[in-house]
Tab-separated table of C-alpha atoms and ligand atoms in Angstrom:
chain	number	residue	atom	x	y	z
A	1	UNK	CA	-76.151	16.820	-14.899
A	2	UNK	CA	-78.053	16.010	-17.773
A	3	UNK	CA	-79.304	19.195	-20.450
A	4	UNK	CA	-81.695	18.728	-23.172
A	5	UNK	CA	-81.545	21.895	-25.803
A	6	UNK	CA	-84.550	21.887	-27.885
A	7	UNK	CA	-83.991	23.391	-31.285
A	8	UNK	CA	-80.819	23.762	-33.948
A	9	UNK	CA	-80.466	27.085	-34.897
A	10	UNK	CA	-77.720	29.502	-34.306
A	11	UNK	CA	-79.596	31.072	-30.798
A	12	UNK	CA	-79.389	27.301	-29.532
A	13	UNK	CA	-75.603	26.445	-30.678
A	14	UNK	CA	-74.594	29.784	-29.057
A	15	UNK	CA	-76.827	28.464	-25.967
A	16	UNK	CA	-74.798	25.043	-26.462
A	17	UNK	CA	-71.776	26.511	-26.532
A	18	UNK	CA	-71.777	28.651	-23.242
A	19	UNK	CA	-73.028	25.724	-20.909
A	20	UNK	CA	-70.839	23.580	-21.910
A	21	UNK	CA	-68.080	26.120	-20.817
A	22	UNK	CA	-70.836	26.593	-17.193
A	23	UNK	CA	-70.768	22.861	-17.112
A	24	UNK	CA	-67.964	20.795	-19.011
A	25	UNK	CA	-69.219	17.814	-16.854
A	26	UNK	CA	-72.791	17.634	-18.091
A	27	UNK	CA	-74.309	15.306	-21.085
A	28	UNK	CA	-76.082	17.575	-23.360
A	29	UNK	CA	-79.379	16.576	-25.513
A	30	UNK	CA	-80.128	18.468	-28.169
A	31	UNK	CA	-83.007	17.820	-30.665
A	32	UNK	CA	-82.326	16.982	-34.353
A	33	UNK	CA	-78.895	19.152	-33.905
A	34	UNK	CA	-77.610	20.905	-36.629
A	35	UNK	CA	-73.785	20.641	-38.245
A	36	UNK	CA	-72.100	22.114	-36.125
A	37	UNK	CA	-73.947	21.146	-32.844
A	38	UNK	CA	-73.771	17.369	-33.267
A	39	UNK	CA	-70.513	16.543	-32.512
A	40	UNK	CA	-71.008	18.548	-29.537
A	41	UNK	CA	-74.234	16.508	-27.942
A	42	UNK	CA	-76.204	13.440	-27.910
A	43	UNK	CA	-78.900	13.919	-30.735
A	44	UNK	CA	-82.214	13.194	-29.752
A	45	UNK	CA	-84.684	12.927	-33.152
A	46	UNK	CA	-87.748	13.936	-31.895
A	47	UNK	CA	-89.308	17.164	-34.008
A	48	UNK	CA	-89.530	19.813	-31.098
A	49	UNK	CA	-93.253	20.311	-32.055
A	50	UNK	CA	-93.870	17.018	-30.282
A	51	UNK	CA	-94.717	18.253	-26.933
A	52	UNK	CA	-95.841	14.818	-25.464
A	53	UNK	CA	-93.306	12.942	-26.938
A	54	UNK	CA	-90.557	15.232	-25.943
A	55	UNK	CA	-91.735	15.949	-22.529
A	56	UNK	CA	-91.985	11.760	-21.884
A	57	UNK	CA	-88.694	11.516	-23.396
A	58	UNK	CA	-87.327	14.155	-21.011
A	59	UNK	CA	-88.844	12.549	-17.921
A	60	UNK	CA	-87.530	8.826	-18.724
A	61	UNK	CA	-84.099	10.096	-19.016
A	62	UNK	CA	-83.839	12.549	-15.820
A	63	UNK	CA	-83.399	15.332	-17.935
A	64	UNK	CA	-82.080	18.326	-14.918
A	65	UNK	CA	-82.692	20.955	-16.609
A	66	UNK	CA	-84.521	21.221	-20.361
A	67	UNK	CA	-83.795	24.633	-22.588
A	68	UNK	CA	-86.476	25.650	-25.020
A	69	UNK	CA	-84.670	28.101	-27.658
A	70	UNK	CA	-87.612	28.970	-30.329
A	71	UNK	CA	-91.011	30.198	-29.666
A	72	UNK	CA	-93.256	27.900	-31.563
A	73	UNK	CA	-92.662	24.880	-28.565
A	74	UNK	CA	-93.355	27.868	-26.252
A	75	UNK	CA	-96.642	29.251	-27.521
A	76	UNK	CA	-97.654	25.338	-28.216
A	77	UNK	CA	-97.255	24.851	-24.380
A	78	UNK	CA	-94.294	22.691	-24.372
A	79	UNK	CA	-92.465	24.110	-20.824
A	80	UNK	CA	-95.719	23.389	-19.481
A	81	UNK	CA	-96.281	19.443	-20.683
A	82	UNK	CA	-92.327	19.424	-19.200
A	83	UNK	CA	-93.152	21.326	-15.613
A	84	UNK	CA	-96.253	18.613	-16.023
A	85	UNK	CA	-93.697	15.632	-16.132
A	86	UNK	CA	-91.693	17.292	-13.109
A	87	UNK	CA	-89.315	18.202	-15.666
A	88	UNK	CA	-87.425	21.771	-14.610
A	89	UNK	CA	-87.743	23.743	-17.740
A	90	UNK	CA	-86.521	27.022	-18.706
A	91	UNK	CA	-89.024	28.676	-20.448
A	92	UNK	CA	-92.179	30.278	-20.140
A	93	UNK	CA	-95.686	28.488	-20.044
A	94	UNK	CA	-97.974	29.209	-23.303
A	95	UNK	CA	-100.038	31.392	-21.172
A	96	UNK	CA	-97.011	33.787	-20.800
A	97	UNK	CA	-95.660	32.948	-23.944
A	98	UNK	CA	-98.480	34.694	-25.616
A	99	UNK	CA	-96.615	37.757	-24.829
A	100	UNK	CA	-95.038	37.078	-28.249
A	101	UNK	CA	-97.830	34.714	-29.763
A	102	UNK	CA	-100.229	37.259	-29.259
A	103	UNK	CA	-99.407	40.775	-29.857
A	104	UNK	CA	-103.093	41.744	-29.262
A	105	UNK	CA	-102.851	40.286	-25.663
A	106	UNK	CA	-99.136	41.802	-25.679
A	107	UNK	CA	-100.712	45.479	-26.103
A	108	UNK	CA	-103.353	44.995	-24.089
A	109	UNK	CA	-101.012	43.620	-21.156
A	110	UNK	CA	-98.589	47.301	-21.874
A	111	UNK	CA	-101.827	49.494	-21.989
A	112	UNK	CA	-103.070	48.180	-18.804
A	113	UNK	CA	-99.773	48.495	-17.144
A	114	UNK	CA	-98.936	51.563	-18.366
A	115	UNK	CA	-95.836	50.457	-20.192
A	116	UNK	CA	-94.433	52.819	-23.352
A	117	UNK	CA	-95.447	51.837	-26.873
A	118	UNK	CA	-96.959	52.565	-30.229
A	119	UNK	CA	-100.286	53.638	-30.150
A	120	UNK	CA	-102.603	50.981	-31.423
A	121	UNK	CA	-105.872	49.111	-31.988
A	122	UNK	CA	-106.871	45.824	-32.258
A	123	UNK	CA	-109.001	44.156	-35.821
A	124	UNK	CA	-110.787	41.820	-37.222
A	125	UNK	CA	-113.104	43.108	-39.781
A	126	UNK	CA	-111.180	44.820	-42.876
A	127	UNK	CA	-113.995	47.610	-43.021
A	128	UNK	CA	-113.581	49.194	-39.565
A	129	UNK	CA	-109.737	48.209	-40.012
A	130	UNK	CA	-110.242	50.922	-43.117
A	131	UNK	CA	-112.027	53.205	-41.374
A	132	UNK	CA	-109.590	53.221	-38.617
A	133	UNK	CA	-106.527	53.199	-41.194
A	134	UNK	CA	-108.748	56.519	-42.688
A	135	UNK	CA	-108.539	58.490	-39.439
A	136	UNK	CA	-104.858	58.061	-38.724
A	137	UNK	CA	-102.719	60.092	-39.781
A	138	UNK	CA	-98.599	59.537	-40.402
A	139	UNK	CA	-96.997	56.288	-41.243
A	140	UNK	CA	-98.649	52.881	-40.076
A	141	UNK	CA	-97.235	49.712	-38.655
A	142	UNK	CA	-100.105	47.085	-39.814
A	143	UNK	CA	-99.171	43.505	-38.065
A	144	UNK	CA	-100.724	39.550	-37.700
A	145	UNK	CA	-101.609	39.035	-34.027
A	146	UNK	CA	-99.900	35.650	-33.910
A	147	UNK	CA	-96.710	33.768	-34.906
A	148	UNK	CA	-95.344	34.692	-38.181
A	149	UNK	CA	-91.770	33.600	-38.055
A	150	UNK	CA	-90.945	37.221	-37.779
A	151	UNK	CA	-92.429	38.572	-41.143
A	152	UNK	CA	-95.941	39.521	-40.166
A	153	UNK	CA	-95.153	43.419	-39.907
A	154	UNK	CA	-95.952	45.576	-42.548
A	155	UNK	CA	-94.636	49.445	-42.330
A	156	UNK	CA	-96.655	51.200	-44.548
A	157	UNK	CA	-96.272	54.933	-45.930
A	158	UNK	CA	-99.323	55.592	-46.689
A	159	UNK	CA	-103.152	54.750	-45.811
A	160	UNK	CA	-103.957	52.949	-48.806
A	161	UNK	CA	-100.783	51.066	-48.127
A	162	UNK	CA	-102.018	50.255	-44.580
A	163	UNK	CA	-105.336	49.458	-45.636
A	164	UNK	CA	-104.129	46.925	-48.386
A	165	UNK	CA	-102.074	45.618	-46.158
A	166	UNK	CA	-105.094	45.424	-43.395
A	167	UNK	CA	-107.097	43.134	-46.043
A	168	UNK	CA	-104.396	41.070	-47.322
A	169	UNK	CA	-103.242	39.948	-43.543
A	170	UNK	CA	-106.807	39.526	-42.519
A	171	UNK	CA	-107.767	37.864	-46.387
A	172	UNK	CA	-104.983	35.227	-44.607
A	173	UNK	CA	-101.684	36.115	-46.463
A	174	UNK	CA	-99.846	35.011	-42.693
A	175	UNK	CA	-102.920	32.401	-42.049
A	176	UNK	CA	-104.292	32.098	-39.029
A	177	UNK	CA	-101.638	33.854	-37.067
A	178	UNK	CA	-103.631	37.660	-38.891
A	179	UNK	CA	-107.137	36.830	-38.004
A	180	UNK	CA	-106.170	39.584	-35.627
A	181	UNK	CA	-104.569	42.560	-36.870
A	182	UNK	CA	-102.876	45.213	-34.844
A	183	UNK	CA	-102.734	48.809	-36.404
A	184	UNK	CA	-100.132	51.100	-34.815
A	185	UNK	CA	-98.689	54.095	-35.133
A	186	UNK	CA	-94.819	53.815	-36.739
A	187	UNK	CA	-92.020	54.789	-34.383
A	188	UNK	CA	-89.030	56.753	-34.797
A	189	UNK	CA	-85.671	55.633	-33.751
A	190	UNK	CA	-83.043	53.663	-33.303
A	191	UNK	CA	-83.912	49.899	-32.167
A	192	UNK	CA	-82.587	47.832	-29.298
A	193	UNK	CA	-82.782	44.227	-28.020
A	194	UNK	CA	-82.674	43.525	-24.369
A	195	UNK	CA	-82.186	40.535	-22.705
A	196	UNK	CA	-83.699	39.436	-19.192
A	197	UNK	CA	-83.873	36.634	-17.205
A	198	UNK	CA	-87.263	36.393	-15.068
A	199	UNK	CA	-88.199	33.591	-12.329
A	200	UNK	CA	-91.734	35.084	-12.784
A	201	UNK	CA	-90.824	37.960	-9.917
A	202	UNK	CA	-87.490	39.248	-10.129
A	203	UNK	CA	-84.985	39.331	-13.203
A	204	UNK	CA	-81.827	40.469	-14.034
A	205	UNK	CA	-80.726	41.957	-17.365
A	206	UNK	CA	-77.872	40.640	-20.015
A	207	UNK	CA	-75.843	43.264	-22.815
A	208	UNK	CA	-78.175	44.804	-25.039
A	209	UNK	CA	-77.247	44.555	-28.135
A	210	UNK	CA	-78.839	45.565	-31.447
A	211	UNK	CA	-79.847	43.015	-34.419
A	212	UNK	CA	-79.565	43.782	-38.529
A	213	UNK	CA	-82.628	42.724	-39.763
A	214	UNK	CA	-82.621	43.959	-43.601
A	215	UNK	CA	-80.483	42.054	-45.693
A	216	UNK	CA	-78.657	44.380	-47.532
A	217	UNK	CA	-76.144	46.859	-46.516
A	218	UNK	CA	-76.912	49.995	-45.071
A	219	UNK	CA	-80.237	48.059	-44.125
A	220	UNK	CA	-81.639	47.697	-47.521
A	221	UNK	CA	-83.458	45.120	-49.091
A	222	UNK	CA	-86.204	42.301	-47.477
A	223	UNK	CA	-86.491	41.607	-44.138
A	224	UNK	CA	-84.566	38.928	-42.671
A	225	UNK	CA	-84.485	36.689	-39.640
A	226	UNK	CA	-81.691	38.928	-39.187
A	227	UNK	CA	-77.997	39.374	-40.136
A	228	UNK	CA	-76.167	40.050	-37.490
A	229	UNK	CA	-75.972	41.589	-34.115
A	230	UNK	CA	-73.521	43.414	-32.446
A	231	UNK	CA	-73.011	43.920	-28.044
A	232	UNK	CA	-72.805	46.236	-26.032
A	233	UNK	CA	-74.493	49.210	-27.637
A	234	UNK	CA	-72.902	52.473	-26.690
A	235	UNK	CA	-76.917	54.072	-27.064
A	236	UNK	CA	-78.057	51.945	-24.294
A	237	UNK	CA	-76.551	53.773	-21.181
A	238	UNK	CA	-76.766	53.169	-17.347
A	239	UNK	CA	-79.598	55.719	-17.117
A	240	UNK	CA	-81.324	54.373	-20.314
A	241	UNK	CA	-81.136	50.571	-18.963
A	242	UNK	CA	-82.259	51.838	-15.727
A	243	UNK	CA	-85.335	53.508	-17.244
A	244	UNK	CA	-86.301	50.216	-19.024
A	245	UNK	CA	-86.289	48.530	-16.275
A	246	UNK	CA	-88.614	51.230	-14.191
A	247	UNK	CA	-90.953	51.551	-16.900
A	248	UNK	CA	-90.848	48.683	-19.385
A	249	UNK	CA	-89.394	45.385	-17.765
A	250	UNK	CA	-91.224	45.374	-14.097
A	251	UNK	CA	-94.469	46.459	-14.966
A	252	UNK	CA	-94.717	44.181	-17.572
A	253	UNK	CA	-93.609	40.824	-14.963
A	254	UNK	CA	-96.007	42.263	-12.647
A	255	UNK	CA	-98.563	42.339	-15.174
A	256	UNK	CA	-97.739	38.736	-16.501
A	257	UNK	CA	-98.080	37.390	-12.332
A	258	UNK	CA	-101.268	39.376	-12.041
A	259	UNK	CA	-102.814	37.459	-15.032
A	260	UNK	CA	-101.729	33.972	-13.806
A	261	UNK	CA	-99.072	33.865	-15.916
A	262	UNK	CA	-95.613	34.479	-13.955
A	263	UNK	CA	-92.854	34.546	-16.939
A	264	UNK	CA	-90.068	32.189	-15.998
A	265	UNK	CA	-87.606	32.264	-18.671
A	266	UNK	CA	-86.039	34.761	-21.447
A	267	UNK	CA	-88.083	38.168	-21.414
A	268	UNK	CA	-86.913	39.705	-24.924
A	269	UNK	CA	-88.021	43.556	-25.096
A	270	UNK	CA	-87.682	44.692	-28.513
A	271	UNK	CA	-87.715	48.763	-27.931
A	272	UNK	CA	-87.244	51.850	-29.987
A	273	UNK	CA	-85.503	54.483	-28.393
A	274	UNK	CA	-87.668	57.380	-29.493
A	275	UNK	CA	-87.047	61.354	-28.554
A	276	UNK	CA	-89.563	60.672	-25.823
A	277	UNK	CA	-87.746	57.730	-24.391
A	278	UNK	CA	-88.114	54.122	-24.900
A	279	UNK	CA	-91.181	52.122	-26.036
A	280	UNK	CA	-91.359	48.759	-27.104
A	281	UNK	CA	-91.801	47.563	-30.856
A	282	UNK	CA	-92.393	43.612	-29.558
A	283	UNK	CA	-91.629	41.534	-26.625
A	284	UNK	CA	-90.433	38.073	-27.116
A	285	UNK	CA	-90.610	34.764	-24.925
A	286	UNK	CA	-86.997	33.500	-26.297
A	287	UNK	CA	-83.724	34.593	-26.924
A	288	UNK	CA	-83.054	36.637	-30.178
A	289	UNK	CA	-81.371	35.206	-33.296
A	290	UNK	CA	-78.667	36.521	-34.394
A	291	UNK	CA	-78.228	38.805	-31.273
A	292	UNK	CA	-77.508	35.447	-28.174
A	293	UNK	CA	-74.956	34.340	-30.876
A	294	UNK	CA	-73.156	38.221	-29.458
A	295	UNK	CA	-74.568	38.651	-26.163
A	296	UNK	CA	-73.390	34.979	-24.862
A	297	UNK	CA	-69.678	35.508	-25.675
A	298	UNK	CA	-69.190	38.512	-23.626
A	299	UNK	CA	-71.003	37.267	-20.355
A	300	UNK	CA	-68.610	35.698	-18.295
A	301	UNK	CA	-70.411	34.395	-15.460
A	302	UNK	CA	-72.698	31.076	-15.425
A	303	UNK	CA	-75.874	31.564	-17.742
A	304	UNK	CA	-76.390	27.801	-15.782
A	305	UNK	CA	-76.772	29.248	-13.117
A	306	UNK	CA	-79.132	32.384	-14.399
A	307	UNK	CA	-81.234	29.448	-15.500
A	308	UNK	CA	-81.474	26.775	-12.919
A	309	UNK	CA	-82.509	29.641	-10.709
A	310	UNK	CA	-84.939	31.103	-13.282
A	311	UNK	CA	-86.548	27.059	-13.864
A	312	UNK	CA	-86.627	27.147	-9.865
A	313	UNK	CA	-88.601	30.068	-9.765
A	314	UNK	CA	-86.722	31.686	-7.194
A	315	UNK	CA	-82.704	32.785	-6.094
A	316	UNK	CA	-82.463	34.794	-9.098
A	317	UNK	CA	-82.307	37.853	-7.374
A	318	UNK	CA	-79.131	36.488	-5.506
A	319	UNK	CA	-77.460	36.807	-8.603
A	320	UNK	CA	-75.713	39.081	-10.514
A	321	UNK	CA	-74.330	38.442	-14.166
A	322	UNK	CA	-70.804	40.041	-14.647
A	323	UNK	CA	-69.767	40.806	-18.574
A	324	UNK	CA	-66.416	40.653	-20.498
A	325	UNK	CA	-65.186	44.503	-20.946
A	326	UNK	CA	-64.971	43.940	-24.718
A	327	UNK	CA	-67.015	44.177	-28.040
A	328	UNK	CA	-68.617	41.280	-29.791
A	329	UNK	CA	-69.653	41.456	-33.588
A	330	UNK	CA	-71.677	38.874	-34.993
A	331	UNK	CA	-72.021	38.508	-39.028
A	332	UNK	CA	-74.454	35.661	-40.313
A	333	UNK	CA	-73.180	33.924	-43.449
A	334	UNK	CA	-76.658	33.092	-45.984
A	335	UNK	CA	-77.558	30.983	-48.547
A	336	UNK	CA	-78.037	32.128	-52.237
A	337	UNK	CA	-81.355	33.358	-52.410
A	338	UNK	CA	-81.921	33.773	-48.869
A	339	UNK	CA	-84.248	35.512	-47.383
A	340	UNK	CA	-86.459	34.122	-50.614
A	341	UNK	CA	-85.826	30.172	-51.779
A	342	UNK	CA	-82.609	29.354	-51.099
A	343	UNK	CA	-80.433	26.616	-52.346
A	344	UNK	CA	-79.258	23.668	-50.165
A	345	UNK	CA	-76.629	20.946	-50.060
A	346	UNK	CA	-73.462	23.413	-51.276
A	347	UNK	CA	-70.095	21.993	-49.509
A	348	UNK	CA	-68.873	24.203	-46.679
A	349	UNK	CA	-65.017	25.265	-45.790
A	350	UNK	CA	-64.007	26.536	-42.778
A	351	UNK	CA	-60.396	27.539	-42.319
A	352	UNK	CA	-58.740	27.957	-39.279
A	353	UNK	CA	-60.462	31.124	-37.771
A	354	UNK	CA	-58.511	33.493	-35.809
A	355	UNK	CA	-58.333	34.040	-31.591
A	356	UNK	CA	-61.616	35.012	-30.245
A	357	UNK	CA	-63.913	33.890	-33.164
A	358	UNK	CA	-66.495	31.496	-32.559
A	359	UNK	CA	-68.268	29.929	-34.777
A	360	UNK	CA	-72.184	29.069	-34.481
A	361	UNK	CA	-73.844	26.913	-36.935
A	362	UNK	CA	-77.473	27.492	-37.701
A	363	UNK	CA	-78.520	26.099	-41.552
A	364	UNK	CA	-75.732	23.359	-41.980
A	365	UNK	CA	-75.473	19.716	-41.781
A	366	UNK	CA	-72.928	17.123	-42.171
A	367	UNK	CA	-73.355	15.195	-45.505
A	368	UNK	CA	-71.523	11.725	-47.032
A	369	UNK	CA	-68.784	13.953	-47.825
A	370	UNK	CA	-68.713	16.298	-45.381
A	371	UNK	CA	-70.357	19.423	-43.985
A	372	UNK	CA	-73.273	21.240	-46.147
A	373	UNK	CA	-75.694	24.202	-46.553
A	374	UNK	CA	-78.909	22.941	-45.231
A	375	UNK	CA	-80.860	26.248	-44.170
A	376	UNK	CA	-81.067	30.086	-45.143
A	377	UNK	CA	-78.648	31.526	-42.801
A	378	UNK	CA	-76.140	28.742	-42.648
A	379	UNK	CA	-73.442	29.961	-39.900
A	380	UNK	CA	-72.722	32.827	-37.525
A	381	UNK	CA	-69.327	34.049	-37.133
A	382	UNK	CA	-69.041	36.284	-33.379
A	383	UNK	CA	-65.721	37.527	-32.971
A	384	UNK	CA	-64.602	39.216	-29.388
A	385	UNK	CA	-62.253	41.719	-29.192
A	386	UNK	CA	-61.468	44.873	-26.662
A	387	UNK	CA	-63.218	47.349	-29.237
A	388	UNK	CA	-66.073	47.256	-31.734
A	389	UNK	CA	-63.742	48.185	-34.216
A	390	UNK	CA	-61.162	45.021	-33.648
A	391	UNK	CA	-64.355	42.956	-33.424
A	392	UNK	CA	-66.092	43.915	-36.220
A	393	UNK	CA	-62.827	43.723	-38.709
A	394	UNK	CA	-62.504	40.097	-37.308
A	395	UNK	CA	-65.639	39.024	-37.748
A	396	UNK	CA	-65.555	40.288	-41.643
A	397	UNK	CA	-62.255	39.033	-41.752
A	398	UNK	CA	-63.648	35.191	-40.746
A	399	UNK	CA	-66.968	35.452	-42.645
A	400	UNK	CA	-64.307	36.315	-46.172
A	401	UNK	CA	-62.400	33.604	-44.908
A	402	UNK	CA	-65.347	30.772	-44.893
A	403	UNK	CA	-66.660	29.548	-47.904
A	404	UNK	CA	-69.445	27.957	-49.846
A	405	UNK	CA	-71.190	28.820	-53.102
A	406	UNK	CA	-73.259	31.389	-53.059
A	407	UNK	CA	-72.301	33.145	-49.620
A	408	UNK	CA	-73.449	36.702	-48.469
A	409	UNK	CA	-73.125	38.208	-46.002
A	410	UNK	CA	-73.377	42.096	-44.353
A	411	UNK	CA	-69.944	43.862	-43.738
A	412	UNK	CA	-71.112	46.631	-42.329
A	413	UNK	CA	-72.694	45.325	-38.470
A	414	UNK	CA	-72.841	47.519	-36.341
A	415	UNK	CA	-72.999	50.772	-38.550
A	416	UNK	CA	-74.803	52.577	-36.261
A	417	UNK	CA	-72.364	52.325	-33.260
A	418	UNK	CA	-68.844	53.021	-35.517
A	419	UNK	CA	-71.242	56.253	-36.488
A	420	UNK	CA	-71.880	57.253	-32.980
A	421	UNK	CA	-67.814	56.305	-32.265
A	422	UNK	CA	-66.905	58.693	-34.940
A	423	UNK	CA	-69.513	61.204	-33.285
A	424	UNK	CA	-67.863	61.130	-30.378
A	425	UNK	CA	-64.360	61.494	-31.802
A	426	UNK	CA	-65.382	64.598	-33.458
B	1	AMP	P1	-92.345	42.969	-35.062
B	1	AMP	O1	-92.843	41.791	-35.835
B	1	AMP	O2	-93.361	43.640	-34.221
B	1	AMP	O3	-91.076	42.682	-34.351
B	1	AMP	O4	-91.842	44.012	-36.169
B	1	AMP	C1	-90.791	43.705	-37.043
B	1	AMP	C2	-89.968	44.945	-37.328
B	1	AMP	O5	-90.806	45.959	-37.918
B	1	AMP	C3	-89.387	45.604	-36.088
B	1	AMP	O6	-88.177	45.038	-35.685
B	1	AMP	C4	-89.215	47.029	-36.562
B	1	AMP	O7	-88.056	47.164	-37.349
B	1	AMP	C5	-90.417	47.239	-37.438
B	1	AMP	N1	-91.528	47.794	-36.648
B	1	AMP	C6	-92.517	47.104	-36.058
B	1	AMP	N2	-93.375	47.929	-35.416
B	1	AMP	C7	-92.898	49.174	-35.594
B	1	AMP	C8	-93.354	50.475	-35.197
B	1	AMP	N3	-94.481	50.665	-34.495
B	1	AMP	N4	-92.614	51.542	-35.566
B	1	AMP	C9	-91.496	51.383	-36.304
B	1	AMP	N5	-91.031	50.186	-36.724
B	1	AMP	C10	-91.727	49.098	-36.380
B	2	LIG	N1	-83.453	38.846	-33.944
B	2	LIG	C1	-84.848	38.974	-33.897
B	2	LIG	C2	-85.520	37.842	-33.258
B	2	LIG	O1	-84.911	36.935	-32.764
B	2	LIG	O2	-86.748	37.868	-33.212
């Protein structure tokens, strides 16, 4: 079986990782592969933007099966120049994509289909954005419609903050991605990632899990593509999963096959668990980053499988993804500087890490002499272990261990969950 992977971040060498273990027999093709990937794969140095190129590449060589990690190839339509070429792709088409490229069509889709989330309208002129900012009252959420490499949010405290923020993101501060705005309501409560698989009909879910995205402990500081993730999450429950699935995940897949646009591939609901149940912050057309890099060591049936029958479009349903009973901790190791410029090119050692540590490289490469910081968040250390409290000691324990100049990283993943533990001990 041949597997092309397209993209080198952490997400994809977690992705990497687990289907080689699905599929030790398989060649695996991953575009421009990162440090730690390409000793793993055959490196294929076309720039995943490509969509023709990459799509005719994939055809000539009989690629079985073709993974799309990130969602700019997504929204840009590459699954659907690869289901053109008869390639099977997992991923969804652009026109389901836009359930993340668009979060105007996104909230339109969830009002529509009655699913829970932030109040919300929909702008493009900054003077009625004002004079809808003017009439709200409590804290705002002002956001770019489109792709902003997760930074086009702004939570604002107060209307003049909303309103400045309203101008600046339609003035072009995220170009063209904020020629929409959306203007919503904040939310209180504790966030969640969840995971599901969709042949455009049925799905089945993976461990939640719940990502860091500030940068500093105790989630302080700038926003970050995140910095680290931690699975299961004892605040997503049987009842709680069950209830995203009634009332979130469904209506939304019907509402996706109504519109023409059946979503085969990763459906990422980002939710807030509010008093008044969950709603969702932002769905996604991918798998997170940092949280696959947690989620994928604990599930311990085929995600080959999950996928061939997801690219097929049907069988899914057959299926039913059994999980490690342990706790996975993931801590990502950054740059200096990172999430603002960060330096590149500073030699990397990795000592021998301990039993059930992996190790999932995201901004490296491998130099003249050896490997180097290429990217803002470099590695991602995800260590297993029967409790959260073994798992997250080991993975601070291997991301001391590592080095390179100017490290950081957060020690404290997972804060929320060793709270509740202690709750709960109490
Ligand atoms: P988004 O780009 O929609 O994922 O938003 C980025 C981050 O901003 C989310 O992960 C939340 O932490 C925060 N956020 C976005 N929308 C809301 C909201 N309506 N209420 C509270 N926090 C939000
Ligand atoms: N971890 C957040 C994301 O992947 O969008």
């Amino acid at each position: 079986m041949r597997i092309l992977i397209v993209g080198s971040g952490g997400r994809e060498h977690a992705l990497l990782w687990k289907l080689r273990r699905d599929a030790p027999e398989a060649t695996f093709h991953v575009t421009r592969p990162n440090g730690g990937m390409a000793g793993e794969c055959t490196p294929v140095d076309i720039d995943p933007g490509e969509a023709e190129q990459l799509s005719a590449w994939a055809r000539k060589r009989r690629i079985d099966l073709a993974v799309i990690g990130p969602e700019g190839p997504l929204a840009a339509g590459l699954a659907d120049r690869m289901a053109e070429g008869g390639v099977p792709v997992f991923g969804p088409t652009a026109a389901a994509a836009r359930i993340e490229s668009s979060k105007a069509f996104a909230k339109e889709l969830m009002a529509g289909a009655d699913v829970p989330t932030a109040a919300c309208e929909v702008h493009t002129d900054p003077d009625r954005a004002a004079a809808y900012i003017e009439a709200q009252s409590g804290p705002l959420v002002v956001k770019a419609s489109g792709l902003a490499a997760g930074k086009g949010a702004i939570v604002c405290d107060t209307r003049s903050q909303a309103a400045q923020a309203a101008r600046e993101i339609l003035g072009g501060a995220f170009g063209a991605a904020g020629r929409r705005i959306v203007i919503e309501e904040f939310m209180e409560g504790e966030e969640l990632s969840v995971f599901c698989i969709a042949d455009g009909e049925e799905y089945v879910t993976l461990l939640p899990s719940q990502d860091h995205k500030r940068v500093g402990e105790g989630d302080t500081g700038p926003n970050t593509g995140g910095m680290g993730a931690y699975a299961p999450v004892g605040l997503a429950t049987a009842a709680l999963l069950d209830e995203v699935g009634e009332r979130i995940v469904a209506p939304t897949l019907r509402a996706l096959a109504e519109a023409g646009a059946p979503f085969r591939g990763l459906l990422y609901a980002g939710l807030m668990i509010t008093a008044e149940g969950p709603k969702v912050v932002e769905f996604n057309c991918r798998f997170g980053d940092p949280e696959t890099q947690a989620v994928l060591p604990l599930l311990s049936s085929s995600l080959l499988d999950l996928m061939i029958a997801a690219a097929s479009g049907n069988g899914l349903g057959r299926q039913a993804p059994t999980f490690a009973r342990a706790a996975a901790v993931t801590t990502v190791l950054a740059a200096s500087g990172y999430p603002g410029p960060y330096r590149k090119g500073d030699p990397v050692e990795i000592p021998p890490l301990g039993e059930g540590v992996h190790l999932f490289h995201a901004g490296s490469a491998t130099g003249p002499s050896g490997l180097v910081t290429s990217g803002g968040r470099v590695l991602a250390v995800s260590a297993v272990a029967p409790d959260f409290a073994k798992a997250r000691s080991a993975s601070v324990a291997a991301a001391d261990a590592i080095s390179f100049a100017g490290k950081h990283f957060r020690s404290d993943i997972g804060w929320r969950e060793e709270r509740r533990r202690r709750q709960i001990r109490q």
